[in-house]
Coordinates of C-alpha atoms (C1' of nucleotides) in Angstrom, one line a residue:
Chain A
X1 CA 0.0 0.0 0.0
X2 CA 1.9 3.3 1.4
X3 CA 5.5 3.5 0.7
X4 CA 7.3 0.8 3.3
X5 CA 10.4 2.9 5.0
X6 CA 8.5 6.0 6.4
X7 CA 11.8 7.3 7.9
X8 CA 14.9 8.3 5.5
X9 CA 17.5 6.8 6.8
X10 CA 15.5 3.4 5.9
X11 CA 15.1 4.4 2.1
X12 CA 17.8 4.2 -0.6
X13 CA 18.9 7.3 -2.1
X14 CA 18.5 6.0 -5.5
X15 CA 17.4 3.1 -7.6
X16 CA 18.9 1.8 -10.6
X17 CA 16.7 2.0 -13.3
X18 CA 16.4 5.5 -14.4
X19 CA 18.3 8.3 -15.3
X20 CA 20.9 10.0 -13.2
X21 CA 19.5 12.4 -10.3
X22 CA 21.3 15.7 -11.0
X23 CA 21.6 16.4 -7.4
X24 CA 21.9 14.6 -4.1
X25 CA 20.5 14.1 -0.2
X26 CA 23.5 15.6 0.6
X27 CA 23.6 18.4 -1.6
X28 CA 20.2 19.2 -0.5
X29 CA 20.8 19.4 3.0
X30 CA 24.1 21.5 2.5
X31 CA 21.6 24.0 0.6
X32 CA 19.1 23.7 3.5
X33 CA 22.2 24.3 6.3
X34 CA 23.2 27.2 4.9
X35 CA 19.5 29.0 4.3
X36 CA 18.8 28.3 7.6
X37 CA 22.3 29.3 8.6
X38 CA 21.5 33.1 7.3
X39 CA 17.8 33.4 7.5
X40 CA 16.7 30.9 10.6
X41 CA 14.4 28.0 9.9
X42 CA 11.3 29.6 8.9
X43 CA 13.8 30.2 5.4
X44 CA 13.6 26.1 4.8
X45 CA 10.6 25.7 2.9
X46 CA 10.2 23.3 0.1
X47 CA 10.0 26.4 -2.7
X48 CA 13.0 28.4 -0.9
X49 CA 15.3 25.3 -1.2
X50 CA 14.1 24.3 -4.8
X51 CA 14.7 27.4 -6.0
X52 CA 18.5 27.9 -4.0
X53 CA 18.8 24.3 -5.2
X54 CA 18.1 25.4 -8.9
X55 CA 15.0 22.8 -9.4
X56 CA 11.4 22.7 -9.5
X57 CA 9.7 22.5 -6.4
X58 CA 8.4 19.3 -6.7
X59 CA 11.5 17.7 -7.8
X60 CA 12.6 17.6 -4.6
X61 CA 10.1 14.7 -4.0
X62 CA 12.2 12.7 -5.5
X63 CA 14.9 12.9 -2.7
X64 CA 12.8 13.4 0.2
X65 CA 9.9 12.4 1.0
X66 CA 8.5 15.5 3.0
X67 CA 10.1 18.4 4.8
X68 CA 10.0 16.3 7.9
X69 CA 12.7 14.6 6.6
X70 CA 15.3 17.3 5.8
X71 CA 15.0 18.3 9.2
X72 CA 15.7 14.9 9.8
X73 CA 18.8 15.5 7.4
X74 CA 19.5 18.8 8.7
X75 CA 19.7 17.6 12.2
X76 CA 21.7 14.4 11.9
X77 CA 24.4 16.7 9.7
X78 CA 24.9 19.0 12.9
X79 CA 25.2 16.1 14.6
X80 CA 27.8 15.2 12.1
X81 CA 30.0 18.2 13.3
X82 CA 30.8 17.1 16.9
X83 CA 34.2 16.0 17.5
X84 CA 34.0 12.3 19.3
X85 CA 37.4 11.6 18.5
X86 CA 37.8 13.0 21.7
X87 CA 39.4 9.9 24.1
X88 CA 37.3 9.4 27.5
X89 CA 38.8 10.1 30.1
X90 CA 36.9 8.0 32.7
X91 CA 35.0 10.5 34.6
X92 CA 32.1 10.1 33.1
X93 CA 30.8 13.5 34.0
X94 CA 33.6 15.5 33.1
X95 CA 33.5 13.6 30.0
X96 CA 29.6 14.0 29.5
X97 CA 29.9 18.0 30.0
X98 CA 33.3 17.7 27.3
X99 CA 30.9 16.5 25.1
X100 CA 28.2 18.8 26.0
X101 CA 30.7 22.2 25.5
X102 CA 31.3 20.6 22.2
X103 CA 28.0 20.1 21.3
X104 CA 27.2 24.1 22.3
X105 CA 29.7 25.2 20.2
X106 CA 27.6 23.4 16.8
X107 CA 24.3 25.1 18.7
X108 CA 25.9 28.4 18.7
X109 CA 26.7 28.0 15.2
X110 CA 23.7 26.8 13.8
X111 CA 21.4 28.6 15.3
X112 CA 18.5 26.9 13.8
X113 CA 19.2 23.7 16.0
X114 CA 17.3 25.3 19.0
X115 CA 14.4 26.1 16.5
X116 CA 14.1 22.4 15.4
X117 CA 10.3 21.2 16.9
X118 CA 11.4 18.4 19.5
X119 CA 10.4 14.9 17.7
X120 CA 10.9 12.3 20.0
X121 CA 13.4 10.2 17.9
X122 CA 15.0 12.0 15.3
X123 CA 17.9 10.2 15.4
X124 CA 20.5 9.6 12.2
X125 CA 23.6 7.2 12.0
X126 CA 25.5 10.3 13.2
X127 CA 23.2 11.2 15.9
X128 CA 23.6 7.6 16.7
X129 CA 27.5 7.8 16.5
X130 CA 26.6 10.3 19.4
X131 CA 24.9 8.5 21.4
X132 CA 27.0 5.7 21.7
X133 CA 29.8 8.1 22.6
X134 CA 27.6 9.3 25.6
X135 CA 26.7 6.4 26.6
X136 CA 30.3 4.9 26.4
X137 CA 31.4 7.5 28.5
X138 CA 29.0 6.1 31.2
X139 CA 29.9 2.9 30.3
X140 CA 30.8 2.3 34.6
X141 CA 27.8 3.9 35.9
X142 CA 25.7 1.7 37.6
X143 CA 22.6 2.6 36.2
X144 CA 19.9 0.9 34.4
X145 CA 20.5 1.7 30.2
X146 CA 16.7 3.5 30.4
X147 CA 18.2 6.0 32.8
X148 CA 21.4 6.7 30.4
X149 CA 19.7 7.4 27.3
X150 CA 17.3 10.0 29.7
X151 CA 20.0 11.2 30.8
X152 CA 21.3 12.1 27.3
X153 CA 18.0 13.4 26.1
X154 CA 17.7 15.7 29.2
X155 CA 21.3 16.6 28.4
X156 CA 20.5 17.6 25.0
X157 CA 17.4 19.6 26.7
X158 CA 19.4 21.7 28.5
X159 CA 22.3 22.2 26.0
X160 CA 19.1 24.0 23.7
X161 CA 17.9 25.9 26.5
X162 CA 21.4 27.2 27.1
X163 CA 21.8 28.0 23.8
X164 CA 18.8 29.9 23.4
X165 CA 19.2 31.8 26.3
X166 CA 22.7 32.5 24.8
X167 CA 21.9 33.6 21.5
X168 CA 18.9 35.5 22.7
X169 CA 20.9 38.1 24.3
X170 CA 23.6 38.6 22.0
X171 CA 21.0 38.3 18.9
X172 CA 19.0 41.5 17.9
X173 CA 15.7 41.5 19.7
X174 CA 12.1 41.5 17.8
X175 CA 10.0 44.2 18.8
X176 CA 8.0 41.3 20.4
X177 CA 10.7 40.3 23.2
X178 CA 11.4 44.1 23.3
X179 CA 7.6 44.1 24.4
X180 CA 7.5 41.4 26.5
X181 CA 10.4 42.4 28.8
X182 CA 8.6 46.3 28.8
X183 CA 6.1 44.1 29.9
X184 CA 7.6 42.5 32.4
X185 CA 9.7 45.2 33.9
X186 CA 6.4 47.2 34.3
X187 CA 4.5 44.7 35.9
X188 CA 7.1 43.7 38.2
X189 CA 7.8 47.7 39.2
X190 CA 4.3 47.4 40.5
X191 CA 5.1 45.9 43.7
X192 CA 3.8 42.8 44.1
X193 CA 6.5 40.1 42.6
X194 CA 9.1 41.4 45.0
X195 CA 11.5 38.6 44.0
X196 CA 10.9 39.0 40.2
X197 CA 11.7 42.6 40.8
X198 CA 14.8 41.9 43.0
X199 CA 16.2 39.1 40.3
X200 CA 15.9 41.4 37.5
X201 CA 17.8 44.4 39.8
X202 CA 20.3 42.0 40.3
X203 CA 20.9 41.8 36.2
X204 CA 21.2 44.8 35.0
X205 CA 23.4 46.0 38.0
X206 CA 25.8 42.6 38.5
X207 CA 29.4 42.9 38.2
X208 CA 31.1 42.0 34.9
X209 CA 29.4 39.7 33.9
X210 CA 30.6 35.9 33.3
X211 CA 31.6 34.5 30.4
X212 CA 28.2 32.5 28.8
X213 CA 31.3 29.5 28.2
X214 CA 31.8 29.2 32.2
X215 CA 28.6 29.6 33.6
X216 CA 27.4 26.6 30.9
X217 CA 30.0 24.5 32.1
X218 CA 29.4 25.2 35.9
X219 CA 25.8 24.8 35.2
X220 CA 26.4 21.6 33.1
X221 CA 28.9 20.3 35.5
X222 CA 26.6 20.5 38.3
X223 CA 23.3 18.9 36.4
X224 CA 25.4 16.2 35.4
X225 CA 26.9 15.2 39.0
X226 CA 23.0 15.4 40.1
X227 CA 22.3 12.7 37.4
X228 CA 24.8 10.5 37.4
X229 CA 25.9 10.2 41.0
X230 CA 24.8 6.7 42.1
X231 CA 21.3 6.8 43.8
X232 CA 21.2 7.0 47.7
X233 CA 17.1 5.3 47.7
Chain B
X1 CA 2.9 54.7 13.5
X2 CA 2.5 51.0 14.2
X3 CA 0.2 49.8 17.4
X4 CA 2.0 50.5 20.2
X5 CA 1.8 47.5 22.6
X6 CA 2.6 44.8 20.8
X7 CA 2.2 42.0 23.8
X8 CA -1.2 40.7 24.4
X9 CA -0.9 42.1 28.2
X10 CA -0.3 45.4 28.0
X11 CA -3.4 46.1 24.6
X12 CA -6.7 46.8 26.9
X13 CA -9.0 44.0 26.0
X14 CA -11.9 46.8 25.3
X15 CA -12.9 50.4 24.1
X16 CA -15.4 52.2 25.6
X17 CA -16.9 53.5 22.1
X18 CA -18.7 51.0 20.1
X19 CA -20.7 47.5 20.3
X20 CA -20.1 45.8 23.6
X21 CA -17.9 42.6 21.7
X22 CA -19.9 38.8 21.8
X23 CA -17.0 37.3 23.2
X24 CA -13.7 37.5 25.2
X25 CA -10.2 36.7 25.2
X26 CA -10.8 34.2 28.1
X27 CA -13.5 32.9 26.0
X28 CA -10.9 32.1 22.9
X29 CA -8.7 31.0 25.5
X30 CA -11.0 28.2 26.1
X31 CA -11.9 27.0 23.4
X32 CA -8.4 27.3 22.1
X33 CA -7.3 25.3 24.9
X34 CA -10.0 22.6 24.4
X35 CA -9.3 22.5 20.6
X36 CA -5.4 21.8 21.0
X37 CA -6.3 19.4 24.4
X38 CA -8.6 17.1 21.8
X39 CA -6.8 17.3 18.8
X40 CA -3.1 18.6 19.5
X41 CA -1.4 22.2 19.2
X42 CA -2.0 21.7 15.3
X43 CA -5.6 22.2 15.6
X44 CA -5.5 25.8 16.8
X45 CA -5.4 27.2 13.8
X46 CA -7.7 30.7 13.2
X47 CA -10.4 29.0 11.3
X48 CA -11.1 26.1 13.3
X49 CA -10.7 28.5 16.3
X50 CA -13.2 30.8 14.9
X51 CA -15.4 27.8 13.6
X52 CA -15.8 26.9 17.1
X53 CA -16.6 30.0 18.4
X54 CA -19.4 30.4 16.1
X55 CA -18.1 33.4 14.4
X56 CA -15.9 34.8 11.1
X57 CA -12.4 34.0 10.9
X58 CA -11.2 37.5 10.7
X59 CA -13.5 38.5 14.0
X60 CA -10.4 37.1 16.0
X61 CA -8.0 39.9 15.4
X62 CA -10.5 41.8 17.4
X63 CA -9.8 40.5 20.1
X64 CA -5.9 39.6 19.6
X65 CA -3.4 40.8 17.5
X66 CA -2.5 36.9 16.0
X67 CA -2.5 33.6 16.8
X68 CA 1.1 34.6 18.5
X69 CA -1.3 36.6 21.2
X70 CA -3.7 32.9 21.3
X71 CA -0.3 31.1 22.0
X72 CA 0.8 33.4 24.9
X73 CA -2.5 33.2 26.1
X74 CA -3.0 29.3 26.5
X75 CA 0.0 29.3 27.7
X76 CA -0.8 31.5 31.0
X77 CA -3.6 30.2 31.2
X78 CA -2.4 26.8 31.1
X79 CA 0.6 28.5 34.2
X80 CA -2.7 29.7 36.0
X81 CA -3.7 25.9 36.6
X82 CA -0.7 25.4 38.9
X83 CA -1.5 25.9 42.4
X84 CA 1.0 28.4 44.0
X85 CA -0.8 28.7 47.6
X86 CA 1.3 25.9 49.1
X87 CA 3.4 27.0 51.7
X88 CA 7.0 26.6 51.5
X89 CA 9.3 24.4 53.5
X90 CA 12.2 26.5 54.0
X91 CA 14.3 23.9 52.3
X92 CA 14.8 25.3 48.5
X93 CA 15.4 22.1 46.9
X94 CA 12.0 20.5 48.2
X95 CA 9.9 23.3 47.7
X96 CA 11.0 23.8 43.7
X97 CA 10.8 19.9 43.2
X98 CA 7.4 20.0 44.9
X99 CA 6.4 22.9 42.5
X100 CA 7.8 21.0 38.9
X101 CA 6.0 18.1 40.6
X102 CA 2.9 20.2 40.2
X103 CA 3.9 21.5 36.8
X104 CA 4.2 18.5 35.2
X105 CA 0.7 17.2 36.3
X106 CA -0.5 20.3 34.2
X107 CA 2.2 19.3 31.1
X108 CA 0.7 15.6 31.4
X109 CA -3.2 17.6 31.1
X110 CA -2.1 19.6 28.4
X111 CA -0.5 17.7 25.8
X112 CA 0.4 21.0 23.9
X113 CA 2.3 22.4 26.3
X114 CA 5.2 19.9 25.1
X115 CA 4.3 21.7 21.7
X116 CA 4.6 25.0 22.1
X117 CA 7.7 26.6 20.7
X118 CA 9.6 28.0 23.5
X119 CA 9.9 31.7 22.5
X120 CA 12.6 33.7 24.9
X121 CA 10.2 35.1 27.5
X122 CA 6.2 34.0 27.3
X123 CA 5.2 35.5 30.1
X124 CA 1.8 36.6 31.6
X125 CA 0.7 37.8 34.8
X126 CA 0.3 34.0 35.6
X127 CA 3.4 33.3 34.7
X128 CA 4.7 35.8 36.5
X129 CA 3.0 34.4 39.8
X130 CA 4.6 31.5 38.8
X131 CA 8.1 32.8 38.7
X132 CA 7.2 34.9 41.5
X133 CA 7.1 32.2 43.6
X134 CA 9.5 30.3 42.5
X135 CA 12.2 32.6 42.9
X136 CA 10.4 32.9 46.7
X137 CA 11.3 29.6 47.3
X138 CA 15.2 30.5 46.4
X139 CA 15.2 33.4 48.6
X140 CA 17.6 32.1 51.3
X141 CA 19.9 31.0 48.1
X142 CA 23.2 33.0 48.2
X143 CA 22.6 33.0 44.1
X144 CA 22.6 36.2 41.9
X145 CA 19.3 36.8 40.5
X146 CA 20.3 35.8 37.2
X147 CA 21.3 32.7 38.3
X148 CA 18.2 32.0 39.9
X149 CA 16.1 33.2 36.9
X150 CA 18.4 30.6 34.6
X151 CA 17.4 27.7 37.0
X152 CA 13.7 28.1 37.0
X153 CA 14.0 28.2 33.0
X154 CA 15.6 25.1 33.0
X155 CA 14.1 23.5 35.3
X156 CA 11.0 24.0 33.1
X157 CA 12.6 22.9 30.2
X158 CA 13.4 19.7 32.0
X159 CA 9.7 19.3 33.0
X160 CA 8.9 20.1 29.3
X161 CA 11.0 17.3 28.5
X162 CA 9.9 14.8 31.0
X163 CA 6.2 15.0 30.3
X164 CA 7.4 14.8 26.2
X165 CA 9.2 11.8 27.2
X166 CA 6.3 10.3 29.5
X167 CA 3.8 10.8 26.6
X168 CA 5.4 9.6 24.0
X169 CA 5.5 6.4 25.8
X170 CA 1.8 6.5 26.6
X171 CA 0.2 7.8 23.6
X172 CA -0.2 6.0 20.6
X173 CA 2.7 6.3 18.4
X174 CA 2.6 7.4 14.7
X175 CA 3.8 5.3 12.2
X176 CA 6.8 7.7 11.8
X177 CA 8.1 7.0 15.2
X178 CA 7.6 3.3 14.8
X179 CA 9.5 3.6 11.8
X180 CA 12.3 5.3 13.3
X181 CA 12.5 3.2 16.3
X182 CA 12.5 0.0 14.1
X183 CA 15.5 1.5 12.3
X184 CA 17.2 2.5 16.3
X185 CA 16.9 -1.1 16.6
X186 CA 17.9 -2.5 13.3
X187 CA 21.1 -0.3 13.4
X188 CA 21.9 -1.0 17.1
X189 CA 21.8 -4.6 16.0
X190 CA 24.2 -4.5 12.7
X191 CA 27.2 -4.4 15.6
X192 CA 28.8 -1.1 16.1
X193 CA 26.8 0.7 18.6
X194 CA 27.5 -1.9 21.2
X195 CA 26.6 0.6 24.4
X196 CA 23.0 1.7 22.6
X197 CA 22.0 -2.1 22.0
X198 CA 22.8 -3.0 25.2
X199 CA 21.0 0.2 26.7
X200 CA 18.2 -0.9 24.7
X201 CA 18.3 -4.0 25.7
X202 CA 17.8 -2.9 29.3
X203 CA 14.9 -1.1 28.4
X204 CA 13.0 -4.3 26.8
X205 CA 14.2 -6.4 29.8
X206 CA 14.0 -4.2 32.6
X207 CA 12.4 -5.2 36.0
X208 CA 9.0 -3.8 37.1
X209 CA 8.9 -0.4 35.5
X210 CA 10.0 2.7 38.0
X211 CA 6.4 4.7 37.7
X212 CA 7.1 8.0 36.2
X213 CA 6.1 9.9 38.8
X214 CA 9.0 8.8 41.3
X215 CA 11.5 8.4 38.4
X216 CA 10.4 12.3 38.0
X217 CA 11.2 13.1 41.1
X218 CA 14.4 11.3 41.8
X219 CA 15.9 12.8 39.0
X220 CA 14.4 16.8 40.0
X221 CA 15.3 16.6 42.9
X222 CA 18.9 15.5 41.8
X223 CA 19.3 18.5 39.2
X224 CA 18.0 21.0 41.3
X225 CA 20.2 19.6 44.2
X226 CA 23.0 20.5 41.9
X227 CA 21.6 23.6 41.0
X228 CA 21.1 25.3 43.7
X229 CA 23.9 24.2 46.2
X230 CA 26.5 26.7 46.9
X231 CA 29.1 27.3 44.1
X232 CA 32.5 25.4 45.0
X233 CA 34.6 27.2 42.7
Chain C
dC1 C1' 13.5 -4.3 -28.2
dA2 C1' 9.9 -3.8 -25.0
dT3 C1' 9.0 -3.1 -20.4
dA4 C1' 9.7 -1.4 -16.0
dA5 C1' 11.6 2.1 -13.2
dC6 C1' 13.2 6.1 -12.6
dT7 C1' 13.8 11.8 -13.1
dG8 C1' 12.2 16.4 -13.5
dC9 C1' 8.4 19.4 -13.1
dG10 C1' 4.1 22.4 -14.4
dA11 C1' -0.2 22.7 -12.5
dT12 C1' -3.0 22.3 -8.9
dC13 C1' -5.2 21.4 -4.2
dA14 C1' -6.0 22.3 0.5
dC15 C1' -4.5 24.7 4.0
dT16 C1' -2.2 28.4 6.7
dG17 C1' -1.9 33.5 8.9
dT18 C1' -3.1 38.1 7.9
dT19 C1' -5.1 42.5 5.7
dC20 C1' -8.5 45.5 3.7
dG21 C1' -12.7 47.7 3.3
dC22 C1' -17.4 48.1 4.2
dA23 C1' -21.9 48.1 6.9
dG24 C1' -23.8 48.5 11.2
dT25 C1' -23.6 50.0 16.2
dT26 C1' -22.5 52.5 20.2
dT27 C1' -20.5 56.4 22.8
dC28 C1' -18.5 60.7 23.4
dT29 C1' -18.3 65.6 22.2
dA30 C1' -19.3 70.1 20.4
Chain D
dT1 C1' -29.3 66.9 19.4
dA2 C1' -26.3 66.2 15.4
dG3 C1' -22.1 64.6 14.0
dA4 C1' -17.8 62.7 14.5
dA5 C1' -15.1 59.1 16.4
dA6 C1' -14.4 54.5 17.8
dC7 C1' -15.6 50.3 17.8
dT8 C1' -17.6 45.3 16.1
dG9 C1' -18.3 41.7 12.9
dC10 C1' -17.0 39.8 8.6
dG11 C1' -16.8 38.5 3.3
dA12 C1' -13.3 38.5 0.2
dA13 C1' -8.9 38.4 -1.0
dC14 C1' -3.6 37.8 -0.8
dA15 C1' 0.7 35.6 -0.2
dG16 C1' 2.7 31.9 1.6
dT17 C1' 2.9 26.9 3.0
dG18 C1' 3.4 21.4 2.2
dA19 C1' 2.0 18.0 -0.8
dT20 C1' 0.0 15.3 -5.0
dC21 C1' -0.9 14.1 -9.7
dG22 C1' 0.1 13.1 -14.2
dC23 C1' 2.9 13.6 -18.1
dA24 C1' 7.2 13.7 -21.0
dG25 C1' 11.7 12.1 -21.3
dT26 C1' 15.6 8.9 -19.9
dT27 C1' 17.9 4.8 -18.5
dA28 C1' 18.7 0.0 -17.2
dT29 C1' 17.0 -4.6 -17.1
dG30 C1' 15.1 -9.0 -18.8

DNA sequence: CATAACTGCGATCACTGTTCGCAGTTTCTA
DNA sequence: TAGAAACTGCGAACAGTGATCGCAGTTATG
C-alpha cells in the first residue's frame, strides 16, 4: 500500500533504473544548512530550497519524502559536526559535560538547531554515533540503560535551552521580546512580585558579567553530577 | 505609526466606544485550549478556532493581534492551573521539586504544552506568579538573581521534557516513530553501537517499570540539588 | 527491443496567517 | 441633538505553505 520505509535513513537514495538524479541528499541538505544558517528555519521551505537548489519544487520529492525529513537531514548533519574523537577520560561526568561544551559550540553555530520542533526520535547514523559516545562514557555507571539514554535526552534539553538563552541576548531582539520584557519590567515595578523585581535588579546591576562559556560548564557540571551520582534510595 | 503594545498584556482587551464585543479573550482562550487538548497544538489554527466560536475568521483579530497573542494566552492560562498557595518548607530544593512536581501534572493535562515553541520570554501575569514564587522559594539561596532566573527556565525545560518523554511512551505512536525506532533497533543490532544495543536491551528487559512519577522526582530533585547548592569554585 | 523504473516538473489542491474595506452599532463631544 | 469618532463583525482576497498528480523524457533490465 503506502510507501514501506517511512523514515529516510531506511530508504535508498537511488534506484537503478532511471536516469541519473542531478543532485543529491547531501547536496540538498548543504543547501538547507546554509538557508537556515542566514535566514533561521522559517527560510527552509520546500520552494525556498528548490529554488536555491536550482530545481522545481516538486522535484525535490524525489529525494525526500516531506520536509520532515530534511529536518531529519538537517539535524543528523549537525550532529555530524561534533568531534567524538575526543578519548574518555573515565569521569564520566567531566566527560559527558566535554561533550556537551562541544556540542554548544555546533548550537551556537547553527542557530536553527534550538528552532528544530522536538520529535521524540530523530535520530541519524551520526546522531547515533553520538549516542553511543555518551553512553560509552557512562559505560561504569551503575545505572539501568533507560536511565542513560534520559540522561542524554535531558542533556541535549538543556544544551538548547542554554543555547537559546545565549543567542537571545547577544541576537537583535524582535520588537515582540522588546515588548514582553517592557512588559515584564512594568508589571514587576508594581510591587507585588518582590523577587521578580529583585532578580531582575540583580541583572542589569551585576558585576562583569561571566563568560556564557563558564557559567554553561558550571551549570552543566553540576546537572550532570546530580544525574549521574549513584542513587542513595 | 505601528500599534503601540505589541504584547497581548499590556493592549486593553476593550474600548469604551462601540458595540459591547460577543465574546472575550478568556473565551478564545477556552476553546483554544479545548481545541489543541482534543486534537493537539495543530488544531488551533484561526479558522477552526473561529469555527468553534461560532463566528468569522477575521473577527479574531479583534480581540488579539495573531495567533502569536492565542499562544501566549494558553499558555498563561495553562501557568494559572498550577497551584502556587502551598506554603514553602524552608528547604529550597523541596519546595521547587514540589512545585515542577505540580507543573508536570499540568504538562501531562495539556499535551500542547510539550508543543509550544519555546519563544525567549512567554510570560503573563500567571506566569509571573509563577516565577514569582518560585524565585520565593530561592530566597535564602546565596545565588545572583540571574542565576536563579536561569534555573527556574531550566528546570522548566526539564519538565517540558519529561512530560514529552512520558507521553510519547503513553500515547499511541505514529507510524513515523515506529519507523524510526524500528531503524534504532535494526542499526543498534548491525554491531557497532555496542553501548545503545545494550542500553536498549535494558529497556525491553527491565524489572517492574519505576512509575514516572517517582523516576520524576528522583531525578528533579537531583538536578535541582546541583543547581542550587552553593558554588564550590 | 519492450518493459519497468526512474527523473524532473508544471499545475493544482487544501491549508495556513493576515489584511482590507465596508456596513452597522455604540458612545463621546461640540 | 447632530455629528464625529471609535468600535464590532466579517466576506473577500492575498501571499505563503506542504504535498500530490500526471505527463514527457531517460535509463537500465530482462
Amino acid at each position: 500500500m503506502a510507501q514501506e520505509p517511512v523514515t529516510v535513513w531506511a530508504r535508498p537514495e537511488r534506484g537503478t533504473r532511471g536516469p541519473a538524479a542531478v543532485h543529491s541528499r547531501a547536496e540538498l541538505t548543504a543547501v538547507a544548512v546554509e538557508l537556515a544558517d542566514r535566514s533561521g528555519l522559517s527560510a527552509v521551505s520546500m520552494r525556498q530550497v528548490a529554488k536555491a537548489l536550482g530545481v522545481g519544487q516538486a522535484s525535490l520529492y524525489r529525494y525526500i519524502s516531506g520536509r520532515e525529513d530534511l529536518l531529519d537531514l538537517m539535524t543528523d548533519s549537525a550532529a555530524g559536526e561534533i568531534d567524538l574523537d575526543v578519548p574518555l577520560s573515565g569521569d564520566p561526568v567531566a566527560d559527558l559535560a566535554a561533550l556537551a561544551a562541544r556540542t554548544r559550540t555546533v548550537h551556537l553555530r547553527h542557530h536553527w538547531l534550538s528552532e528544530i520542533p522536538p520529535e521524540p526520535l530523530r535520530l541519524g547514523p551520526r546522531s547515533l554515533d553520538y549516542l553511543e559516545y555518551a553512553l560509552r562514557a557512562m559505560a561504569a555507571v551503575p545505572l539501568p540503560g533507560q536511565t542513560k539514554m534520559e540522561i542524554v535526552a535531558l542533556m541535549n534539553a538543556l544544551i538548547s535551552q542554554f543555547a537559546r538563552a545565549e543567542l537571545q541576548v547577544s541576537h537583535a531582539n524582535t520588537d515582540r521580546q522588546a515588548a514582553q520584557a517592557a512588559y515584564l519590567s512594568e508589571t514587576a515595578a508594581k510591587g507585588d512580585h518582590p523577587h521578580v523585581a529583585a532578580a531582575m535588579a540583580d541583572h542589569t546591576e551585576a558585576g562583569p558579567a561571566e563568560s556564557p562559556h563558564a557559567l554553561f560548564e558550571r551549570a552543566m557540571h553540576r546537572v550532570l553530577t546530580g544525574l549521574v551520582a549513584p542513587s542513595s534510595s
